[in-house]
mmCIF file of C-alpha atoms and ligand atoms in Angstrom:
data_model
loop_
_atom_site.group_PDB
_atom_site.id
_atom_site.type_symbol
_atom_site.label_atom_id
_atom_site.label_comp_id
_atom_site.label_asym_id
_atom_site.label_seq_id
_atom_site.Cartn_x
_atom_site.Cartn_y
_atom_site.Cartn_z
ATOM 1 C CA MET A 1 26.618 0.724 5.751
ATOM 2 C CA ALA A 2 26.359 1.627 2.221
ATOM 3 C CA PRO A 3 23.857 -0.114 -0.331
ATOM 4 C CA SER A 4 25.506 -2.717 -2.417
ATOM 5 C CA GLN A 5 26.684 -1.833 -5.188
ATOM 6 C CA THR A 6 27.097 -5.488 -6.938
ATOM 7 C CA GLY A 7 25.823 -4.416 -10.873
ATOM 8 C CA HIS A 8 23.601 -7.032 -11.555
ATOM 9 C CA SER A 9 20.175 -7.643 -13.892
ATOM 10 C CA ILE A 10 17.867 -9.357 -11.544
ATOM 11 C CA ILE A 11 16.452 -6.212 -9.491
ATOM 12 C CA PRO A 12 14.508 -3.729 -12.563
ATOM 13 C CA LEU A 13 16.509 -0.461 -11.983
ATOM 14 C CA SER A 14 13.172 1.049 -10.395
ATOM 15 C CA LEU A 15 13.639 -0.991 -7.529
ATOM 16 C CA ARG A 16 16.741 -0.817 -6.504
ATOM 17 C CA PRO A 17 16.047 2.562 -4.547
ATOM 18 C CA PHE A 18 13.737 0.931 -2.667
ATOM 19 C CA TYR A 19 16.472 -1.494 -1.429
ATOM 20 C CA ALA A 20 18.982 0.707 -0.917
ATOM 21 C CA ALA A 21 16.457 3.003 1.301
ATOM 22 C CA ILE A 22 15.776 -0.170 3.615
ATOM 23 C CA LYS A 23 19.426 -0.672 3.554
ATOM 24 C CA MET A 24 19.271 -4.163 2.366
ATOM 25 C CA HIS A 25 21.905 -5.710 0.297
ATOM 26 C CA PHE A 26 21.647 -7.617 -2.486
ATOM 27 C CA PHE A 27 23.954 -9.955 -4.374
ATOM 28 C CA ASP A 28 24.130 -11.978 -7.128
ATOM 29 C CA GLN A 29 27.602 -12.108 -7.537
ATOM 30 C CA ILE A 30 30.002 -14.412 -5.041
ATOM 31 C CA GLU A 31 33.137 -12.136 -4.670
ATOM 32 C CA ALA A 32 30.806 -9.337 -3.745
ATOM 33 C CA PHE A 33 28.585 -11.138 -1.196
ATOM 34 C CA ARG A 34 31.973 -12.046 0.487
ATOM 35 C CA ALA A 35 33.179 -8.702 0.539
ATOM 36 C CA PHE A 36 30.277 -8.110 2.316
ATOM 37 C CA LEU A 37 30.355 -10.537 5.158
ATOM 38 C CA ALA A 38 33.937 -9.793 5.479
ATOM 39 C CA ALA A 39 33.398 -6.417 6.288
ATOM 40 C CA THR A 40 30.396 -7.176 8.701
ATOM 41 C CA ARG A 41 31.033 -9.888 10.799
ATOM 42 C CA SER A 42 32.680 -8.164 13.869
ATOM 43 C CA ALA A 43 29.544 -7.147 14.423
ATOM 44 C CA GLY A 44 28.305 -10.142 15.919
ATOM 45 C CA HIS A 45 26.277 -13.470 15.088
ATOM 46 C CA VAL A 46 25.878 -13.841 11.513
ATOM 47 C CA GLY A 47 22.644 -15.869 11.212
ATOM 48 C CA LEU A 48 21.793 -17.624 7.753
ATOM 49 C CA VAL A 49 17.960 -18.826 6.226
ATOM 50 C CA PRO A 50 18.522 -21.044 3.172
ATOM 51 C CA THR A 51 15.719 -20.758 0.958
ATOM 52 C CA MET A 52 14.578 -21.968 -2.749
ATOM 53 C CA GLY A 53 12.483 -18.701 -2.944
ATOM 54 C CA ALA A 54 8.887 -18.391 -3.439
ATOM 55 C CA LEU A 55 8.742 -17.203 0.510
ATOM 56 C CA HIS A 56 5.865 -17.376 2.576
ATOM 57 C CA ALA A 57 5.363 -16.582 6.049
ATOM 58 C CA GLY A 58 7.394 -19.576 7.008
ATOM 59 C CA HIS A 59 10.387 -18.226 5.794
ATOM 60 C CA LEU A 60 9.762 -15.010 7.271
ATOM 61 C CA SER A 61 9.198 -17.023 10.920
ATOM 62 C CA LEU A 62 13.136 -18.222 10.112
ATOM 63 C CA ILE A 63 13.996 -14.867 9.362
ATOM 64 C CA GLN A 64 12.270 -13.491 12.482
ATOM 65 C CA ALA A 65 14.053 -16.201 14.653
ATOM 66 C CA ALA A 66 17.114 -15.347 13.379
ATOM 67 C CA ARG A 67 16.526 -10.933 13.648
ATOM 68 C CA THR A 68 16.092 -12.424 17.114
ATOM 69 C CA ASP A 69 19.423 -14.084 17.617
ATOM 70 C CA CYS A 70 21.864 -12.427 15.036
ATOM 71 C CA ALA A 71 23.753 -8.932 14.365
ATOM 72 C CA THR A 72 23.625 -9.547 10.612
ATOM 73 C CA VAL A 73 20.706 -11.804 9.067
ATOM 74 C CA VAL A 74 21.682 -13.163 5.232
ATOM 75 C CA ALA A 75 18.993 -15.343 3.371
ATOM 76 C CA SER A 76 19.959 -17.022 0.284
ATOM 77 C CA VAL A 77 17.600 -17.236 -2.305
ATOM 78 C CA PHE A 78 18.751 -20.221 -5.079
ATOM 79 C CA VAL A 79 16.197 -22.765 -6.663
ATOM 80 C CA ASN A 80 19.189 -25.723 -5.898
ATOM 81 C CA PRO A 81 18.707 -27.933 -9.063
ATOM 82 C CA THR A 82 20.895 -31.141 -7.965
ATOM 83 C CA GLN A 83 17.957 -31.801 -5.193
ATOM 84 C CA PHE A 84 15.362 -31.998 -7.545
ATOM 85 C CA ASN A 85 14.682 -35.954 -9.396
ATOM 86 C CA ASN A 86 12.095 -34.801 -11.219
ATOM 87 C CA PRO A 87 12.699 -32.362 -13.692
ATOM 88 C CA GLU A 88 9.373 -31.247 -14.372
ATOM 89 C CA ASP A 89 9.069 -30.046 -10.844
ATOM 90 C CA LEU A 90 12.224 -28.006 -10.960
ATOM 91 C CA ALA A 91 10.988 -26.631 -14.248
ATOM 92 C CA LYS A 92 7.746 -25.936 -11.942
ATOM 93 C CA TYR A 93 9.329 -24.686 -9.382
ATOM 94 C CA PRO A 94 7.434 -21.171 -8.555
ATOM 95 C CA ARG A 95 10.064 -18.474 -8.734
ATOM 96 C CA THR A 96 9.240 -14.645 -7.352
ATOM 97 C CA LEU A 97 12.576 -13.241 -6.785
ATOM 98 C CA GLU A 98 11.363 -9.817 -6.739
ATOM 99 C CA GLN A 99 8.550 -10.813 -4.349
ATOM 100 C CA ASP A 100 10.896 -12.518 -2.279
ATOM 101 C CA LEU A 101 13.498 -9.412 -1.908
ATOM 102 C CA ALA A 102 10.207 -7.109 -0.937
ATOM 103 C CA MET A 103 9.234 -9.575 2.011
ATOM 104 C CA LEU A 104 12.772 -10.332 3.085
ATOM 105 C CA ALA A 105 13.574 -5.984 3.499
ATOM 106 C CA ASP A 106 10.040 -6.002 5.107
ATOM 107 C CA ALA A 107 11.205 -8.702 7.571
ATOM 108 C CA GLY A 108 14.274 -6.918 8.257
ATOM 109 C CA CYS A 109 16.450 -9.196 6.485
ATOM 110 C CA ASP A 110 20.113 -7.791 6.019
ATOM 111 C CA ALA A 111 21.709 -9.214 3.062
ATOM 112 C CA VAL A 112 20.546 -11.497 0.372
ATOM 113 C CA ILE A 113 22.718 -13.800 -1.921
ATOM 114 C CA ALA A 114 20.493 -15.528 -5.085
ATOM 115 C CA PRO A 115 23.420 -16.536 -6.933
ATOM 116 C CA SER A 116 23.389 -18.161 -10.571
ATOM 117 C CA VAL A 117 23.402 -22.069 -11.265
ATOM 118 C CA ASN A 118 26.662 -21.486 -12.460
ATOM 119 C CA ALA A 119 28.317 -19.657 -10.037
ATOM 120 C CA MET A 120 27.124 -22.496 -7.396
ATOM 121 C CA TYR A 121 27.882 -25.190 -9.617
ATOM 122 C CA PRO A 122 30.780 -24.030 -11.836
ATOM 123 C CA THR A 123 30.901 -27.527 -13.294
ATOM 124 C CA PRO A 124 28.939 -30.391 -12.739
ATOM 125 C CA SER A 125 29.606 -31.451 -9.381
ATOM 126 C CA ARG A 126 30.996 -35.025 -8.719
ATOM 127 C CA VAL A 127 30.644 -34.804 -5.223
ATOM 128 C CA ASN A 128 27.655 -37.305 -4.291
ATOM 129 C CA ILE A 129 27.159 -37.085 -0.402
ATOM 130 C CA ARG A 130 25.205 -40.635 0.879
ATOM 131 C CA TRP A 131 23.772 -41.009 4.296
ATOM 132 C CA ASN A 132 23.156 -45.082 5.150
ATOM 133 C CA GLY A 133 20.061 -45.324 6.232
ATOM 134 C CA LEU A 134 18.727 -41.641 6.907
ATOM 135 C CA ASP A 135 18.205 -40.830 3.227
ATOM 136 C CA ASP A 136 16.341 -44.061 2.372
ATOM 137 C CA ILE A 137 13.815 -44.057 4.004
ATOM 138 C CA LEU A 138 10.153 -41.142 4.267
ATOM 139 C CA GLU A 139 11.319 -38.628 1.677
ATOM 140 C CA GLY A 140 14.359 -40.172 0.244
ATOM 141 C CA GLN A 141 12.631 -43.489 -0.237
ATOM 142 C CA PHE A 142 10.368 -41.476 -2.866
ATOM 143 C CA ARG A 143 12.854 -39.171 -4.051
ATOM 144 C CA PRO A 144 15.968 -40.604 -4.623
ATOM 145 C CA GLY A 145 19.107 -38.512 -4.984
ATOM 146 C CA HIS A 146 17.270 -35.599 -2.813
ATOM 147 C CA PHE A 147 19.383 -35.401 0.264
ATOM 148 C CA SER A 148 22.551 -35.852 -1.740
ATOM 149 C CA GLY A 149 21.548 -33.022 -3.501
ATOM 150 C CA VAL A 150 20.495 -30.902 -0.135
ATOM 151 C CA SER A 151 23.540 -32.106 1.674
ATOM 152 C CA LEU A 152 25.812 -30.392 -1.426
ATOM 153 C CA VAL A 153 24.310 -27.044 -1.590
ATOM 154 C CA VAL A 154 23.798 -26.742 2.576
ATOM 155 C CA ALA A 155 27.851 -27.278 2.439
ATOM 156 C CA LYS A 156 28.308 -24.985 -0.037
ATOM 157 C CA LEU A 157 26.449 -22.294 1.456
ATOM 158 C CA PHE A 158 27.829 -23.385 5.008
ATOM 159 C CA ASN A 159 31.177 -23.147 3.814
ATOM 160 C CA LEU A 160 30.291 -19.554 1.838
ATOM 161 C CA VAL A 161 28.540 -17.982 4.134
ATOM 162 C CA ARG A 162 30.086 -19.504 7.399
ATOM 163 C CA PRO A 163 26.972 -18.635 9.985
ATOM 164 C CA ASP A 164 26.996 -18.664 13.510
ATOM 165 C CA ILE A 165 23.576 -20.482 13.389
ATOM 166 C CA ALA A 166 21.318 -21.105 10.310
ATOM 167 C CA TYR A 167 17.634 -21.765 10.780
ATOM 168 C CA PHE A 168 15.635 -24.463 8.948
ATOM 169 C CA GLY A 169 11.712 -24.992 9.143
ATOM 170 C CA GLN A 170 10.228 -28.176 10.889
ATOM 171 C CA LYS A 171 7.727 -28.762 7.830
ATOM 172 C CA ASP A 172 11.133 -30.155 6.244
ATOM 173 C CA PHE A 173 12.259 -32.485 9.699
ATOM 174 C CA GLN A 174 14.201 -35.095 7.961
ATOM 175 C CA GLN A 175 16.350 -32.706 6.411
ATOM 176 C CA PHE A 176 16.826 -31.186 9.177
ATOM 177 C CA LYS A 177 18.122 -34.378 10.758
ATOM 178 C CA ILE A 178 20.356 -34.945 7.910
ATOM 179 C CA ILE A 179 21.442 -31.249 7.670
ATOM 180 C CA SER A 180 22.246 -31.841 11.655
ATOM 181 C CA ARG A 181 24.377 -34.764 10.835
ATOM 182 C CA LEU A 182 26.152 -33.300 8.277
ATOM 183 C CA THR A 183 26.802 -30.491 10.539
ATOM 184 C CA ASP A 184 28.444 -32.930 12.835
ATOM 185 C CA GLU A 185 30.336 -35.306 10.483
ATOM 186 C CA LEU A 186 31.954 -32.534 8.801
ATOM 187 C CA MET A 187 32.821 -30.374 11.781
ATOM 188 C CA PHE A 188 31.052 -27.397 10.846
ATOM 189 C CA ASP A 189 31.251 -24.782 13.654
ATOM 190 C CA ILE A 190 27.230 -24.031 13.475
ATOM 191 C CA GLN A 191 24.226 -24.055 15.875
ATOM 192 C CA LEU A 192 21.040 -25.074 13.991
ATOM 193 C CA ARG A 193 17.799 -24.046 14.707
ATOM 194 C CA CYS A 194 14.371 -25.836 13.674
ATOM 195 C CA VAL A 195 11.449 -23.673 13.432
ATOM 196 C CA GLU A 196 8.111 -24.769 13.890
ATOM 197 C CA THR A 197 5.693 -24.775 11.132
ATOM 198 C CA VAL A 198 3.336 -21.768 10.283
ATOM 199 C CA ARG A 199 0.119 -22.795 9.165
ATOM 200 C CA GLU A 200 -2.714 -21.703 7.146
ATOM 201 C CA PRO A 201 -5.968 -20.479 9.251
ATOM 202 C CA ASP A 202 -7.078 -24.649 7.919
ATOM 203 C CA GLY A 203 -3.905 -26.138 8.910
ATOM 204 C CA LEU A 204 -2.666 -26.587 6.337
ATOM 205 C CA ALA A 205 1.616 -25.873 6.347
ATOM 206 C CA MET A 206 2.873 -23.092 4.538
ATOM 207 C CA SER A 207 4.673 -24.257 1.545
ATOM 208 C CA SER A 208 6.117 -22.685 -1.708
ATOM 209 C CA ARG A 209 4.480 -25.913 -3.355
ATOM 210 C CA ASN A 210 0.761 -24.343 -2.305
ATOM 211 C CA LEU A 211 1.173 -21.618 -4.901
ATOM 212 C CA ARG A 212 0.822 -24.194 -7.394
ATOM 213 C CA LEU A 213 -2.450 -25.419 -6.046
ATOM 214 C CA ASN A 214 -5.758 -24.415 -7.401
ATOM 215 C CA PRO A 215 -8.563 -23.096 -5.456
ATOM 216 C CA VAL A 216 -10.639 -26.702 -5.018
ATOM 217 C CA GLN A 217 -7.220 -28.329 -4.580
ATOM 218 C CA ARG A 218 -6.237 -25.904 -1.711
ATOM 219 C CA GLN A 219 -9.229 -26.927 -0.133
ATOM 220 C CA GLU A 220 -8.282 -30.558 -0.194
ATOM 221 C CA ALA A 221 -5.137 -30.324 0.842
ATOM 222 C CA VAL A 222 -6.159 -29.824 4.241
ATOM 223 C CA VAL A 223 -6.725 -33.467 3.793
ATOM 224 C CA PHE A 224 -2.897 -33.843 5.159
ATOM 225 C CA PHE A 225 -3.158 -32.142 8.509
ATOM 226 C CA ARG A 226 -6.413 -33.811 9.241
ATOM 227 C CA ALA A 227 -4.579 -36.938 8.602
ATOM 228 C CA LEU A 228 -2.044 -36.325 11.468
ATOM 229 C CA GLN A 229 -4.210 -34.627 13.458
ATOM 230 C CA GLN A 230 -6.434 -38.187 13.522
ATOM 231 C CA ALA A 231 -3.711 -39.973 14.196
ATOM 232 C CA ARG A 232 -1.953 -38.213 16.333
ATOM 233 C CA GLN A 233 -5.063 -38.469 18.471
ATOM 234 C CA GLU A 234 -5.368 -42.047 17.777
ATOM 235 C CA ILE A 235 -1.929 -42.614 19.470
ATOM 236 C CA LEU A 236 -2.657 -40.624 22.460
ATOM 237 C CA GLN A 237 -5.542 -42.504 23.150
ATOM 238 C CA GLY A 238 -2.682 -45.690 22.800
ATOM 239 C CA ARG A 239 -5.072 -47.639 20.807
ATOM 240 C CA LYS A 240 -3.726 -48.352 17.246
ATOM 241 C CA SER A 241 -0.675 -49.570 15.866
ATOM 242 C CA ILE A 242 0.809 -47.131 12.771
ATOM 243 C CA GLN A 243 -0.207 -49.629 10.340
ATOM 244 C CA ASP A 244 -4.163 -49.581 11.569
ATOM 245 C CA ILE A 245 -3.564 -45.891 11.519
ATOM 246 C CA ARG A 246 -2.934 -45.980 8.083
ATOM 247 C CA LYS A 247 -6.442 -47.836 7.059
ATOM 248 C CA LEU A 248 -8.258 -45.454 8.693
ATOM 249 C CA ILE A 249 -6.963 -42.577 7.471
ATOM 250 C CA ALA A 250 -6.860 -44.145 3.672
ATOM 251 C CA GLY A 251 -10.655 -43.115 3.629
ATOM 252 C CA ASN A 252 -10.247 -39.245 3.948
ATOM 253 C CA PHE A 253 -7.778 -39.565 1.026
ATOM 254 C CA SER A 254 -10.549 -41.662 -0.968
ATOM 255 C CA ALA A 255 -13.203 -38.656 -0.017
ATOM 256 C CA ALA A 256 -10.424 -35.979 -0.668
ATOM 257 C CA ARG A 257 -10.748 -35.444 -5.009
ATOM 258 C CA GLY A 258 -7.388 -35.824 -6.231
ATOM 259 C CA THR A 259 -5.661 -36.384 -3.395
ATOM 260 C CA LEU A 260 -3.383 -39.499 -2.877
ATOM 261 C CA LEU A 261 -1.308 -40.889 0.073
ATOM 262 C CA GLU A 262 1.940 -41.662 -0.340
ATOM 263 C CA TYR A 263 2.871 -42.254 3.093
ATOM 264 C CA LEU A 264 2.131 -41.753 7.211
ATOM 265 C CA GLU A 265 5.200 -42.872 9.524
ATOM 266 C CA LEU A 266 5.698 -42.551 12.944
ATOM 267 C CA ALA A 267 9.407 -42.352 13.794
ATOM 268 C CA ASP A 268 11.463 -41.994 16.631
ATOM 269 C CA ARG A 269 12.114 -37.791 16.784
ATOM 270 C CA GLU A 270 15.423 -37.950 17.777
ATOM 271 C CA ASN A 271 16.844 -40.619 15.435
ATOM 272 C CA LEU A 272 13.988 -41.225 12.754
ATOM 273 C CA THR A 273 13.973 -44.824 13.324
ATOM 274 C CA LEU A 274 10.586 -45.864 12.098
ATOM 275 C CA ILE A 275 8.083 -47.195 14.410
ATOM 276 C CA ASP A 276 4.817 -49.167 14.757
ATOM 277 C CA ARG A 277 3.573 -47.494 18.069
ATOM 278 C CA VAL A 278 4.549 -44.696 20.377
ATOM 279 C CA GLU A 279 6.623 -45.990 24.057
ATOM 280 C CA ALA A 280 5.927 -43.798 27.046
ATOM 281 C CA GLN A 281 8.535 -41.248 27.128
ATOM 282 C CA THR A 282 9.768 -41.377 23.460
ATOM 283 C CA PRO A 283 9.643 -37.954 21.420
ATOM 284 C CA ALA A 284 7.937 -39.317 18.420
ATOM 285 C CA ILE A 285 6.959 -37.574 15.077
ATOM 286 C CA LEU A 286 4.279 -38.463 12.334
ATOM 287 C CA LEU A 287 5.575 -37.755 9.021
ATOM 288 C CA ILE A 288 3.022 -37.636 5.767
ATOM 289 C CA ALA A 289 3.495 -36.741 2.184
ATOM 290 C CA GLY A 290 1.294 -37.313 -0.784
ATOM 291 C CA TYR A 291 -0.169 -35.539 -3.961
ATOM 292 C CA VAL A 292 -2.962 -33.118 -4.470
ATOM 293 C CA GLY A 293 -3.369 -33.169 -8.738
ATOM 294 C CA GLU A 294 0.410 -33.308 -9.409
ATOM 295 C CA VAL A 295 1.319 -31.127 -6.643
ATOM 296 C CA ARG A 296 3.502 -33.086 -3.949
ATOM 297 C CA LEU A 297 2.831 -32.321 -0.622
ATOM 298 C CA ILE A 298 4.760 -32.952 2.949
ATOM 299 C CA ASP A 299 3.820 -32.189 6.752
ATOM 300 C CA ASN A 300 4.454 -33.881 10.101
ATOM 301 C CA LEU A 301 3.501 -33.221 13.673
ATOM 302 C CA PHE A 302 5.167 -33.983 16.935
ATOM 303 C CA VAL A 303 3.647 -36.474 19.331
HETATM 304 O O1 PAF B 1 14.416 -26.268 1.995
HETATM 305 C C1 PAF B 1 14.766 -25.785 1.164
HETATM 306 O O2 PAF B 1 13.839 -24.611 0.923
HETATM 307 C C2 PAF B 1 15.799 -26.396 0.647
HETATM 308 O O3 PAF B 1 15.693 -27.755 0.380
HETATM 309 C C3 PAF B 1 17.132 -25.688 1.257
HETATM 310 C C4 PAF B 1 17.024 -25.897 2.632
HETATM 311 C C5 PAF B 1 17.504 -23.883 0.929
HETATM 312 C C6 PAF B 1 18.384 -26.235 -0.021
HETATM 313 O O4 PAF B 1 18.314 -26.048 -1.042
#
């Protein structure tokens, strides 16, 4: 297949022959991207990996999963402004497009769409998707409007790409649950896959935000994973409620300089209802969020 001829300003001219040689198509124009998809669809399943860039091994595991299942693997790179409740967080979100493209090409991605904000939101959106309960707990409680923005952009990407399968990371488990509901309720004919979180050797969940941690903060950040492990241990021993466990791990956070625990919750893994203890046979999940310095991190562990 011929490399894309979109004509754009983002990839420096010097790098274009590189992407052309390995046949990864890059688009920043929606129309050209649609034409590519129309020509490609008959080859077999199209897999979509939606991202906000600043890619790491976690994203690449999604690409690998898509590569295994699909004839065509598409990634989107778009820092979606409507899902940021904090403008400073949006401004500081790492943007590393050149490096992202090299990683995607290496991982065997076939095409990347990196649209402008104007292309995705030609007019300020009046759509406000609410989830009546699913979005005002956990992340939703601390990031009002976040899941409305995520739902909107994912619906746009689903309509744009019309993938057969879409891939999301387990680290954003509440997001995955909400997108599952979105897919069911809006009747998208798309299968969803939730891919296991990839961790650093010390257990810290891979995240684009880790790039913003200085070396000391990076060391302290492991407190989130350790708290989850300790909490799971307590639950498996059947002794403590989540309230007791929260008190127990509060000490870990006081000892880790510059960290702040926002929440540690236990939930039913199917419907994300918050629970106090795990009943036998109920698949559950521990979810945690907080800060290291100014950087907000989340993580979770199945129980
Ligand atoms: O998980 C993310 O990176 C984003 O929330 C997503 C799904 C790409 C939507 O902007």
